[in-house]
Coordinates of C-alpha atoms and ligand atoms in Angstrom, one line a residue:
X1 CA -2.7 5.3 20.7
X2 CA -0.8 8.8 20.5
X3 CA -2.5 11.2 19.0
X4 CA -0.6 12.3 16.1
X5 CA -1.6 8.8 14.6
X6 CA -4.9 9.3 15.1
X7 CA -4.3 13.3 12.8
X8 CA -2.5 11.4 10.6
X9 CA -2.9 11.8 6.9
X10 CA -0.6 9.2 5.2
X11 CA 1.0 10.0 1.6
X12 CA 2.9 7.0 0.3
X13 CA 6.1 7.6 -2.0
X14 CA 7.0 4.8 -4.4
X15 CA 10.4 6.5 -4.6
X16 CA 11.3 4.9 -8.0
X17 CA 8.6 6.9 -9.6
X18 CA 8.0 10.1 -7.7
X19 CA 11.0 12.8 -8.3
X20 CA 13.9 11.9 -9.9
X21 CA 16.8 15.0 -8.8
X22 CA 19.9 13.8 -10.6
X23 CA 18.1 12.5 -14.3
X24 CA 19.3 9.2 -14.3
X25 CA 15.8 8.2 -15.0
X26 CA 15.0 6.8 -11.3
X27 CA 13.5 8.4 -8.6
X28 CA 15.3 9.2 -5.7
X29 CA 15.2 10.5 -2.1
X30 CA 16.8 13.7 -2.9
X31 CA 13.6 14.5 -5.4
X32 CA 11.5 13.5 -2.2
X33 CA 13.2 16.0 -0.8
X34 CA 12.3 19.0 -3.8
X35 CA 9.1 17.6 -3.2
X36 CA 8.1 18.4 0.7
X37 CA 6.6 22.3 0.1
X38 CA 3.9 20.6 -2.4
X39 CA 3.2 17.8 0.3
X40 CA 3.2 20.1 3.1
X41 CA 0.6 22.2 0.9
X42 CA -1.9 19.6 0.1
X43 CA -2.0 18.7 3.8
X44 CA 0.2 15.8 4.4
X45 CA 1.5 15.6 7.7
X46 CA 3.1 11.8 7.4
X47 CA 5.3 10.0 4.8
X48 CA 5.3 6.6 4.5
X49 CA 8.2 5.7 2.2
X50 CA 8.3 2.5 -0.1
X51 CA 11.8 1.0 0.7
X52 CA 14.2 2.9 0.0
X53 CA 17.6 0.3 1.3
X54 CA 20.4 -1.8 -0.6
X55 CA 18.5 -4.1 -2.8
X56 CA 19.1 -5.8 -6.4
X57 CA 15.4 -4.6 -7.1
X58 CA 13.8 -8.1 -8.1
X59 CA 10.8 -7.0 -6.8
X60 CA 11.5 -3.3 -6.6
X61 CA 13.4 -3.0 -3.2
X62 CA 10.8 -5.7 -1.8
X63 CA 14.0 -7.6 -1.5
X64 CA 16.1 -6.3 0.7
X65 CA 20.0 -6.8 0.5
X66 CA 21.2 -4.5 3.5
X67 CA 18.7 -2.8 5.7
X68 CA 21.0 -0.4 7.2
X69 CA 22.1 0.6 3.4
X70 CA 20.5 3.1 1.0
X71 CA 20.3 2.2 -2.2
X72 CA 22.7 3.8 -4.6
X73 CA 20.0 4.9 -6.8
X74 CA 18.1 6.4 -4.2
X75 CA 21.0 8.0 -2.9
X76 CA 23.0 7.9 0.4
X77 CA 22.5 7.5 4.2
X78 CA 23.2 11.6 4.3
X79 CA 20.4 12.0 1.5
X80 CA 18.2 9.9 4.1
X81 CA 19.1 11.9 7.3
X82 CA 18.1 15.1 5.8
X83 CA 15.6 14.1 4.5
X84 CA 14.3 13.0 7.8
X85 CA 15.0 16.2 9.1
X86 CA 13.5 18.0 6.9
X87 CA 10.1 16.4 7.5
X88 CA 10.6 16.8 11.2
X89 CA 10.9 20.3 11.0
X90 CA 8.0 20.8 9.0
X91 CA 6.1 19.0 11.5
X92 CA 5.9 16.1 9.5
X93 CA 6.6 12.3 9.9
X94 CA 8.2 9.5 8.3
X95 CA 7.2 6.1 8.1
X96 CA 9.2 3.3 6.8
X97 CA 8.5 -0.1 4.8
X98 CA 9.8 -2.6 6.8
X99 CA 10.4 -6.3 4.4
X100 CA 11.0 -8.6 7.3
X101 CA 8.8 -11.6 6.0
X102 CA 11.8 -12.3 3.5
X103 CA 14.7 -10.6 2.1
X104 CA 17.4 -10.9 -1.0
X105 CA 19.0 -13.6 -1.7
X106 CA 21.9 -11.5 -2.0
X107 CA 22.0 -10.3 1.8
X108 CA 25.0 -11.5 3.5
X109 CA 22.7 -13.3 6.0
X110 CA 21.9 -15.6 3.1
X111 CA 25.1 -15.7 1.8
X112 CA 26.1 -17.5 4.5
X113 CA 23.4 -19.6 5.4
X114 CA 23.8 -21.2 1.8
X115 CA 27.4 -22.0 2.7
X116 CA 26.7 -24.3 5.8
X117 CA 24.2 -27.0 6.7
X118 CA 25.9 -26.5 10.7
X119 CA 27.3 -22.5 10.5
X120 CA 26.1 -19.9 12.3
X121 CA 23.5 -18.7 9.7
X122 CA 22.4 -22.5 9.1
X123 CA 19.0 -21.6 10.4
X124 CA 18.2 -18.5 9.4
X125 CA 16.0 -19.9 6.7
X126 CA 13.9 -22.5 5.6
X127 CA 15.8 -25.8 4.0
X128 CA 14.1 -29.0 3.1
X129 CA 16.1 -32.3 1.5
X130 CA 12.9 -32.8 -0.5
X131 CA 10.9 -29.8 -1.3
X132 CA 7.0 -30.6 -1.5
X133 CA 4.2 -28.8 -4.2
X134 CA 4.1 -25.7 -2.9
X135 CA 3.6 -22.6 -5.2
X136 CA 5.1 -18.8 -4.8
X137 CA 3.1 -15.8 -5.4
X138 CA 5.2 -14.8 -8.6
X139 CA 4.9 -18.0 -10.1
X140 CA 6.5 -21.8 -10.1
X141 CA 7.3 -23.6 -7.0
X142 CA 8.0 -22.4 -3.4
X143 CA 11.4 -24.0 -3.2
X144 CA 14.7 -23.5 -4.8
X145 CA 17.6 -25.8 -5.5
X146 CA 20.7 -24.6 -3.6
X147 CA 23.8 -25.9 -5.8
X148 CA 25.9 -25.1 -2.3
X149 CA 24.3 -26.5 0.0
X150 CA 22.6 -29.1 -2.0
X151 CA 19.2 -28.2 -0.2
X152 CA 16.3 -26.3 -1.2
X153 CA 14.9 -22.9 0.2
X154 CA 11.6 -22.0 0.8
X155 CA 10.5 -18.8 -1.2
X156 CA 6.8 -17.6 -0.1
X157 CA 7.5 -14.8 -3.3
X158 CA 10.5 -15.0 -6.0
X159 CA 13.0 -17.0 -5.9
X160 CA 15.0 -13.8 -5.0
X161 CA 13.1 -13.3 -1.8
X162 CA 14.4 -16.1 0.6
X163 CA 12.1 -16.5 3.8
X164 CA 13.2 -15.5 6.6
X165 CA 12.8 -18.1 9.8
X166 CA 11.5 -16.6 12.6
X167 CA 12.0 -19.8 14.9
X168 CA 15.4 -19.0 14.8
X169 CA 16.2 -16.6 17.9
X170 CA 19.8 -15.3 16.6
X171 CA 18.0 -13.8 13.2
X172 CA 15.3 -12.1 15.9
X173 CA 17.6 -10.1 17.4
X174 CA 19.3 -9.2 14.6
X175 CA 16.4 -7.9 12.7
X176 CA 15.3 -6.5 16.6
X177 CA 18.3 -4.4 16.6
X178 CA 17.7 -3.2 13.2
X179 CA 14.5 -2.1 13.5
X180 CA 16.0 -0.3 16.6
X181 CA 18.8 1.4 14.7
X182 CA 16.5 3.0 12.3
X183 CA 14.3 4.0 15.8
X184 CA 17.1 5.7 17.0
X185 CA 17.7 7.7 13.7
X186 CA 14.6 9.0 14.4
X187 CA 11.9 7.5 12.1
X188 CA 8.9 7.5 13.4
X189 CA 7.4 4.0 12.8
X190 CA 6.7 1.4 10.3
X191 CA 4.6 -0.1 7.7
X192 CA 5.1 -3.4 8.1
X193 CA 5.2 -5.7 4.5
X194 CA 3.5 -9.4 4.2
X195 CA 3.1 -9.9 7.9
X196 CA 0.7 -12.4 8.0
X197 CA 2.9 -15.4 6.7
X198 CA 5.7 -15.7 9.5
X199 CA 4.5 -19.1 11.0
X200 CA 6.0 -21.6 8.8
X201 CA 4.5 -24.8 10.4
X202 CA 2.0 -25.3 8.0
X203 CA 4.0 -26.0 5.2
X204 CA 4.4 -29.5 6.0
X205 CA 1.0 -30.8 5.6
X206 CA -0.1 -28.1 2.8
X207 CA -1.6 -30.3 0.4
X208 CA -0.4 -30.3 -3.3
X209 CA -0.3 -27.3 -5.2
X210 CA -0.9 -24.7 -2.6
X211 CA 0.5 -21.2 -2.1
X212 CA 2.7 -20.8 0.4
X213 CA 0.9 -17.5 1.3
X214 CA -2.2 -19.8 2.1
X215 CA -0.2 -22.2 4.0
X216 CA 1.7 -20.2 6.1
X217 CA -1.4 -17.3 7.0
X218 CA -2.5 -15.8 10.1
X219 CA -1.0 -19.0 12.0
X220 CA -1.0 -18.5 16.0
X221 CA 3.2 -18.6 16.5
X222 CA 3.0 -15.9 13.6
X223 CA 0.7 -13.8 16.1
X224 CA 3.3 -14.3 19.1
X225 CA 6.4 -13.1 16.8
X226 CA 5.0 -10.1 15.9
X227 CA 4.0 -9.2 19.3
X228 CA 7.5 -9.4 21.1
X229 CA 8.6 -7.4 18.4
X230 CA 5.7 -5.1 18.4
X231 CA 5.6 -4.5 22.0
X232 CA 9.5 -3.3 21.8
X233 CA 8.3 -1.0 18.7
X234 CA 5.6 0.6 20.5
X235 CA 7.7 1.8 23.6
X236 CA 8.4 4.7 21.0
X237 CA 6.2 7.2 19.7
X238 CA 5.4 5.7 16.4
X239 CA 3.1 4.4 13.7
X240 CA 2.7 0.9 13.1
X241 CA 0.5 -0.3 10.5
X242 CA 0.7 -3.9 9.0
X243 CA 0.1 -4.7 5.4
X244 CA -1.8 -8.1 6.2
X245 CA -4.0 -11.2 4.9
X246 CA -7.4 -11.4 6.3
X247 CA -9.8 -13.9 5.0
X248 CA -12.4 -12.3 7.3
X249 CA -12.9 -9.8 10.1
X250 CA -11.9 -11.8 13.0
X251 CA -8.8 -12.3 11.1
X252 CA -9.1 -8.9 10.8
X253 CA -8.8 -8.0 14.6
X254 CA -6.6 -10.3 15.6
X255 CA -3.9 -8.1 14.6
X256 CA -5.6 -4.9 15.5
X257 CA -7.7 -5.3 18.7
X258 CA -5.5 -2.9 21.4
X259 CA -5.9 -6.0 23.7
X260 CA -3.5 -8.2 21.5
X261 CA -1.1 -5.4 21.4
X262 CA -0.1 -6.3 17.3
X263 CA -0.7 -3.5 14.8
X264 CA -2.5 0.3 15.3
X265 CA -4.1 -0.7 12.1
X266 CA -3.5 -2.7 9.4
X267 CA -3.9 -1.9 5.4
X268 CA -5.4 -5.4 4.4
X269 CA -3.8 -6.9 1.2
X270 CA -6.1 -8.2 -1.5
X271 CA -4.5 -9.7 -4.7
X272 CA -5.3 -7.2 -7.4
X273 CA -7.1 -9.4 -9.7
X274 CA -10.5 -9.9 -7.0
X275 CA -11.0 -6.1 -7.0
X276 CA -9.8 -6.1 -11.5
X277 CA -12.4 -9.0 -12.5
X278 CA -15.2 -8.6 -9.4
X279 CA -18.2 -8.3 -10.8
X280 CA -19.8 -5.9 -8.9
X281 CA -17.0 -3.7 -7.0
X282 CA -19.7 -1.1 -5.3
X283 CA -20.7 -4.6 -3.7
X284 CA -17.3 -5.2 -2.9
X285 CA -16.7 -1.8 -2.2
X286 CA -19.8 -1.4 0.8
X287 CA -18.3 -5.1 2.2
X288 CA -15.4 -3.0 2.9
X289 CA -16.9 0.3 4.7
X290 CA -19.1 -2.5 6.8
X291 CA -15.8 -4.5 7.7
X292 CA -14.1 -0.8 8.8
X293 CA -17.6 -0.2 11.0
X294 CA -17.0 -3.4 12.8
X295 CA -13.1 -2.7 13.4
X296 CA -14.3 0.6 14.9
X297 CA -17.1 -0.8 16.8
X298 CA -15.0 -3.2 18.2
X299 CA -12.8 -0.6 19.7
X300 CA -10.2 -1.2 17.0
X301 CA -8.5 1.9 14.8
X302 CA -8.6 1.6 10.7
X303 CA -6.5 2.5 7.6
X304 CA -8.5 3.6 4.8
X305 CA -6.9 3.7 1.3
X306 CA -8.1 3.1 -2.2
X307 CA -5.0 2.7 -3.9
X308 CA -1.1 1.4 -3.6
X309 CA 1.8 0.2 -5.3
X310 CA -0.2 -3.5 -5.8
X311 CA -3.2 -1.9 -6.9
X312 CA -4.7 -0.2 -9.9
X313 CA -5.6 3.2 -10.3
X314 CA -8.7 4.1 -8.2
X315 CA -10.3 5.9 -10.7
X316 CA -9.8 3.2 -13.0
X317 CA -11.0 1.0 -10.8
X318 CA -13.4 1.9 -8.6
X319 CA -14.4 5.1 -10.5
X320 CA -14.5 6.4 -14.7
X321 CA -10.8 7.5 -16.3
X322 CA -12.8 8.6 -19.2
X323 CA -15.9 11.5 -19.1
X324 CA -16.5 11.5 -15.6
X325 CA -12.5 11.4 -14.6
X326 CA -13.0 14.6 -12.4
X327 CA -16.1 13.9 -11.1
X328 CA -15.2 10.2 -10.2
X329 CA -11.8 10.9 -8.7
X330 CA -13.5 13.5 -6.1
X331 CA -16.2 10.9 -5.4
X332 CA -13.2 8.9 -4.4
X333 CA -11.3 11.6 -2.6
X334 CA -14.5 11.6 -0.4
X335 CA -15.1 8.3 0.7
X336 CA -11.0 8.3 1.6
X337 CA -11.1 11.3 3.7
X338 CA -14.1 10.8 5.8
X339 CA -14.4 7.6 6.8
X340 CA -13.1 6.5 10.4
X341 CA -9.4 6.0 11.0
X342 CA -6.4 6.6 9.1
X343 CA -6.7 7.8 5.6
X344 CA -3.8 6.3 3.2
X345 CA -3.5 8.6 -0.1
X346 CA -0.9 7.1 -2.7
X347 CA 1.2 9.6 -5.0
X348 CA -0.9 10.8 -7.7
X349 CA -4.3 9.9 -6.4
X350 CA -4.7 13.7 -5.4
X351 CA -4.6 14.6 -9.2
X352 CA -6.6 11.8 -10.4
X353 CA -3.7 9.8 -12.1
X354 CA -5.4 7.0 -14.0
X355 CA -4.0 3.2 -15.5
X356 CA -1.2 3.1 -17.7
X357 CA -1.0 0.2 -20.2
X358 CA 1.9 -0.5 -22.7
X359 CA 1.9 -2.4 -25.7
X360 CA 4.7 -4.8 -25.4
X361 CA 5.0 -6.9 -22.5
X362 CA 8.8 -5.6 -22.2
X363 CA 7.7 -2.5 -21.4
X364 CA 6.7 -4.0 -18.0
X365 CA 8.6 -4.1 -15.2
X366 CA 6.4 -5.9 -12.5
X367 CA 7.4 -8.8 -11.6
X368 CA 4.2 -10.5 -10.9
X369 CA 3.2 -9.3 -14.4
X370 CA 5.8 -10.9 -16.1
X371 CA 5.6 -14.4 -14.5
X372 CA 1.8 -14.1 -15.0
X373 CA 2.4 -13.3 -18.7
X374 CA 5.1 -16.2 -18.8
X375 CA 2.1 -18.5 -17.2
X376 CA -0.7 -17.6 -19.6
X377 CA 1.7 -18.4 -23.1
X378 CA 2.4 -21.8 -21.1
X379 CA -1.0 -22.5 -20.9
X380 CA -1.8 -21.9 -24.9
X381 CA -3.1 -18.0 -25.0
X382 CA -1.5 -16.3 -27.9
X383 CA 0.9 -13.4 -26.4
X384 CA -1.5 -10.6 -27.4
X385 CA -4.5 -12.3 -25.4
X386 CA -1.6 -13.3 -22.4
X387 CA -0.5 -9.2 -22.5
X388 CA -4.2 -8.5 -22.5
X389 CA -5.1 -10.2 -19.8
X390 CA -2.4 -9.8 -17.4
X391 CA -2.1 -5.8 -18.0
X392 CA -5.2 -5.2 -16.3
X393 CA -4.0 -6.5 -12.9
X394 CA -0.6 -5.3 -14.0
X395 CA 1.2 -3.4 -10.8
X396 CA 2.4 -1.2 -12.9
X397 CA -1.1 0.3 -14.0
X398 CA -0.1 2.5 -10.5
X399 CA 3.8 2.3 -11.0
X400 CA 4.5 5.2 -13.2
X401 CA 6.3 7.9 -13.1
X402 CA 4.6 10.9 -10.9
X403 CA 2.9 13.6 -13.6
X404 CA 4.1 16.9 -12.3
X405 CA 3.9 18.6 -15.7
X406 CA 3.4 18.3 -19.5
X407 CA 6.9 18.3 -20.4
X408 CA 8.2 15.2 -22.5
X409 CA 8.7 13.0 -18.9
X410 CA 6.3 15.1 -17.3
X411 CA 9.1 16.9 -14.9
X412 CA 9.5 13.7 -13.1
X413 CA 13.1 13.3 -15.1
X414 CA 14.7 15.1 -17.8
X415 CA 16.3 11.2 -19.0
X416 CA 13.6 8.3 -19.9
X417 CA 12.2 7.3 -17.0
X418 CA 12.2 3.8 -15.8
X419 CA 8.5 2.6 -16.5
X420 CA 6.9 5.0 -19.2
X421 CA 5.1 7.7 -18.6
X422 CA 1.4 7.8 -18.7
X423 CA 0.7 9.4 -21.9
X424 CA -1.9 11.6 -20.9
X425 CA 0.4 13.5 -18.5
X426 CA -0.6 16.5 -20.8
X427 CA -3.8 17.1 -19.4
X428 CA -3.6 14.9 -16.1
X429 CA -0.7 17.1 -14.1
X430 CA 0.1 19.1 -10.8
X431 CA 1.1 22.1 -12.9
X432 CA -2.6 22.4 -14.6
X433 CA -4.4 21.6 -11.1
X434 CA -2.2 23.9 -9.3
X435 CA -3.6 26.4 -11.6
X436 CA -7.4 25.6 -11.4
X437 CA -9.2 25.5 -8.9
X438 CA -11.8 23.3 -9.3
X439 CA -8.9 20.8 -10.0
X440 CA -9.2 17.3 -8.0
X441 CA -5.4 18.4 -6.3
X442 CA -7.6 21.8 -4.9
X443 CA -10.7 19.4 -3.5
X444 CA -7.9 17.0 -2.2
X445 CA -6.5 20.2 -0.3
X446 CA -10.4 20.9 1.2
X447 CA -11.1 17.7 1.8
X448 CA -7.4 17.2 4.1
X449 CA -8.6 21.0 5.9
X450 CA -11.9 19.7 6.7
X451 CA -10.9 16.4 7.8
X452 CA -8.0 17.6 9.9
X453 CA -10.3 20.2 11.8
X454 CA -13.0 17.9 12.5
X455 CA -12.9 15.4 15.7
X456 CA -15.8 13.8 14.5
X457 CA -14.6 12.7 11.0
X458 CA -11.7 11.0 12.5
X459 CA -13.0 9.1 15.4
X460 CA -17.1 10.0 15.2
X461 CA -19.4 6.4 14.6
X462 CA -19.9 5.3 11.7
X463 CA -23.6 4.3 10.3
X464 CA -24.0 3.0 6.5
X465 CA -27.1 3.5 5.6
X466 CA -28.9 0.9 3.6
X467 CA -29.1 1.8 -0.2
X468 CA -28.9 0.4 -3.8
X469 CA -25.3 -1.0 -4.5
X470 CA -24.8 2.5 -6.6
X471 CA -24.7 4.8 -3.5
X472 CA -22.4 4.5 -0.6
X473 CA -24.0 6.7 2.0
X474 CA -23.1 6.9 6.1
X475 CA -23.2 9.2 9.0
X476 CA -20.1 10.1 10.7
X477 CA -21.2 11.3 14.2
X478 CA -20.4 12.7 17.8
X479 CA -21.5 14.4 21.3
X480 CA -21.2 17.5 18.6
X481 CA -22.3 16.9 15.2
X482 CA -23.1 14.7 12.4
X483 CA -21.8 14.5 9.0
X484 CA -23.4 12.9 6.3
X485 CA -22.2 11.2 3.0
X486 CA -23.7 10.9 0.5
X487 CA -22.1 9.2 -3.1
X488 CA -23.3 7.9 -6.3
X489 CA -20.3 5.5 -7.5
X490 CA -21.6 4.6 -10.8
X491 CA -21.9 6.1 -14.4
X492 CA -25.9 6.3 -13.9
X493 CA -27.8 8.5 -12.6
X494 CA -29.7 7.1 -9.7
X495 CA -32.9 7.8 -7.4
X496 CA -31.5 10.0 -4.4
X497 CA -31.8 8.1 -1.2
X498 CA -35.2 9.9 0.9
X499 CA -33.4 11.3 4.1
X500 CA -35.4 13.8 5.5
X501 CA -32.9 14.2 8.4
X502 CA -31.1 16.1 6.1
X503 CA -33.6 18.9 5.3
X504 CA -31.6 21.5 8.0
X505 CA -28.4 20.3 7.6
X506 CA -25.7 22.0 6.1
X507 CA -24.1 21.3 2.5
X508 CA -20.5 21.5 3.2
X509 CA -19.4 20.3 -0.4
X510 CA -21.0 18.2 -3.3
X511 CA -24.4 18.7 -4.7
X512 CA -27.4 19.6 -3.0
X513 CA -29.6 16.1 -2.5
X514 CA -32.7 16.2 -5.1
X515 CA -34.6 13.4 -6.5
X516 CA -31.9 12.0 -8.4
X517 CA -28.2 11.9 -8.1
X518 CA -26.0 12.6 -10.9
X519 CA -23.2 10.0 -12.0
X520 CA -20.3 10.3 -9.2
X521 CA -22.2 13.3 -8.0
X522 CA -21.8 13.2 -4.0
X523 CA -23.0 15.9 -0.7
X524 CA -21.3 16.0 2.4
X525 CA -23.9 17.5 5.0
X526 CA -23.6 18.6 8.4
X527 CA -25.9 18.7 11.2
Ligands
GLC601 C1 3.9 -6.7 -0.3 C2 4.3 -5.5 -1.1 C3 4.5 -5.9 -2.5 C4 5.6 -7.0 -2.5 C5 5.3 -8.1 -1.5 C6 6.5 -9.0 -1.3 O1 2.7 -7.2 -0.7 O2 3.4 -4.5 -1.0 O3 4.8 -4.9 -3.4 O4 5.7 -7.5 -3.8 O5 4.9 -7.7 -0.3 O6 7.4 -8.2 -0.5
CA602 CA1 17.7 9.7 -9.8

């Protein structure tokens, strides 16, 4: 793997909410672009951009209607193309998302295919005369009438999302070509959406009532379509990193062993509501750094993230939005930045941006929330309990608008913003941490320096040490050195782990180790 892959720090933009230039409300490539001097000085060095091309935005340009198109309200192809350039002369990247599980049901491809049982696009999808019990992710059946064509379609998500069929060679090259198109412009790899459900065979026999995600998963002919394409991808100089569902680590691997020549990594999907209602995440949590170990010991590269655009706040989730917000979020910060592989930071993360919730379910724009909300009032709950319920797995708890300052729309837009803006924008913004530096944006900034200089943080082994489930503790270490980790993720303050190997190291930041740890407290040592 090149090695600017292996330096990479990842920053994803969910365009829609990060800078909006012209105050129509709606993010927008050119306030990307404002935006690149405040990424280049936190220490970002790559850009992995939600997607930004033609799309009705059913699922929030998840749902693509022209992938050599910008969107109108991100702005145009020119927008894109300096943009591009303006990364690559600040030395940075730019990853793409790239939707090729599905796309709109309002892409010409489409289009025609519902037009002709014999045409040239006949097979471009999946029709059935007689659709069978499968369920979509966002709710209701898998399949959808076509009045045209008097057959019905196979949806894995909404019924706006059409699956794509990858046994049909013609719509290979196609997407082939596009994917080399935006190669050629220059972008320097991809993040590849919902990979793990190409193999369609499996639909046939899934028994009643099963989603279509579950039928279609990690199926071997999926493997060898994403290969040919892969291997064309990686004759370039690019990232590739697969958004993917793995029921376990050898699922895990198949996609991102070198030998099977896949993915350089892959972010692993989990449906938000396993990490929302687990009952003990620090559990969950240590699973996770003990499924990376393997990856690495394997000889396999990772992706480390806490957060996304499907997932809540991290320090709502996984740390404490209320008294120990500061103190939680650089806990956090810490077990992202120094484990091995890639580290994956989402927008707003670096200042500790924490859940929104609204009170009326039409203030929610997700989707997945809404059918989920739809589902629960069918099922008798009352539409306060439904809105309770579903908020707290709500994509949107991470969707809202970027908190730059304390202004009415918190300089993200000078119109109302799409999705409202998290209310406590006053206290939890870039201006304020720009100006105080013991703000979690500053530690962000150290934590990117010290990672970025050290060889061993990136690619050193990785030991977990065995401790209560409050304290995630490892060793990072090399030929040169050894970094230790220390954190308490809990509200409580806990025993300190007895490592006497640690008497002559070095505290590089955190608390010096005594008998007890304070609540999110953490020590990064060297040796
Ligand atoms: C991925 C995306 C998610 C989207 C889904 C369907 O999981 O991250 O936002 O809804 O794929 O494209
Ligand atoms: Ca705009």
């Amino acid at each position: 793997m090149n090695t600017w892959v292996k330096d990479a720090i990842v920053y994803q933009i969910y365009p829609r909410s990060f800078k909006d230039s012209n105050n129509d409300g709606i993010g927008d490539i050119n306030g990307v672009r404002s935006k690149l001097d405040y990424l280049q000085q936190l220490g970002i060095n790559t850009l992995w951009l939600s997607p930004v091309y033609d799309s009705p935005c059913d699922d929030n340009g998840y749902d693509i209607r022209n992938y050599q198109a910008i969107l109108a309200e991100f702005g145009t192809v020119q927008d894109f193309d300096l943009l591009l350039e303006e990364c690559h002369q600040r030395g940075m990247k730019l990853v793409m998302d790239l939707v090729i599980n599905h796309c709109s049901d309002e892409h010409e491809w489409f289009e025609q295919s519902k037009q002709s049982k014999t045409g040239p696009y006949a097979d471009y999808f999946y029709w059935a005369d007689e659709p069978n019990d499968l369920r979509s992710v966002f709710g209701g059946s898998a399949w959808e009438y076509c009045e045209s064509r008097q057959q019905f379609y196979l949806h894995t998500f909404s019924k706006k999302q059409p699956d794509l069929n990858w046994e049909c060679s013609v719509l290979v090259s196609e997407i082939e070509q596009m994917v080399d198109w935006w190669l050629d412009k220059g972008v320097d790899g991809f993040r590849v959406d919902a990979i793990s459900f190409l193999d369609k065979s499996g639909i046939e026999d899934a028994p009643n009532g099963t989603f279509a995600t579950e039928a279609c998963v990690n199926r071997p002919k999926g493997h060898a379509h994403l290969r040919k394409l892969m291997s064309k991808i990686h004759t370039r100089d690019v990232l590739s990193v697969g958004e993917i569902n793995a029921r376990d680590t050898g699922e895990l691997l198949d996609y991102v062993l070198p030998s099977r020549n896949e993915f350089q990594m892959a972010i692993v999907f989990t449906p938000p509501e396993i990490e929302v209602f687990h009952e003990n995440l620090n559990r969950y949590y240590k699973e996770q750094v003990k499924t990376r170990i393997e990856v690495q010991r394997q000889g396999a590269w990772n992706a480390n993230f806490l957060s996304n655009h499907d997932k809540p706040r991290q320090v709502s989730l996984y740390g404490d939005d209320g008294e120990f917000w500061l103190q939680s979020a650089k806990a956090l910060a810490v077990l992202n930045l120094t484990q091995h592989g890639t580290p994956y930071l989402y927008q707003g993360e670096e200042i500790g941006m924490t859940n929104c919730y609204f009170d009326e379910i039409s203030d929610y724009d997700d989707i997945d929330t809404v059918a989920k909300y739809q589902e629960q009032l069918e099922l008798g709950l009352s539409s306060d309990d439904a809105l309770a319920l579903v908020s707290k797995a709500s994509r949107d708890t991470s969707r809202t608008p970027m908190q730059w300052d304390d202004s009415t729309f918190a300089g993200f837009s000078e119109a109302t913003p799409w999705l409202k803006v998290n209310e406590n924008k006053s206290t939890i913004n870039v201006k304020a941490q720009q100006q105080d530096t013991e703000s979690i944006l500053h530690f962000y900034q150290q934590l990117i320096e010290l990672r970025l200089s050290s060889e061993t943080l990136k690619t050193g082994e990785t030991s977990l040490y065995d401790t209560e489930d409050a304290i995630i503790a490892y060793q990072r270490e090399s030929d040169s050195c050894t970094y230790s980790v220390i954190v308490n993720l809990s509200p409580a303050r806990v025993s300190a782990p007895n490592l006497p190997e640690l008497q002559s190291a070095e505290l590089l930041l955190g608390e010096e180790l005594n008998e007890s740890l304070a609540p999110y407290s953490f020590a990064i040592y060297k040796s």
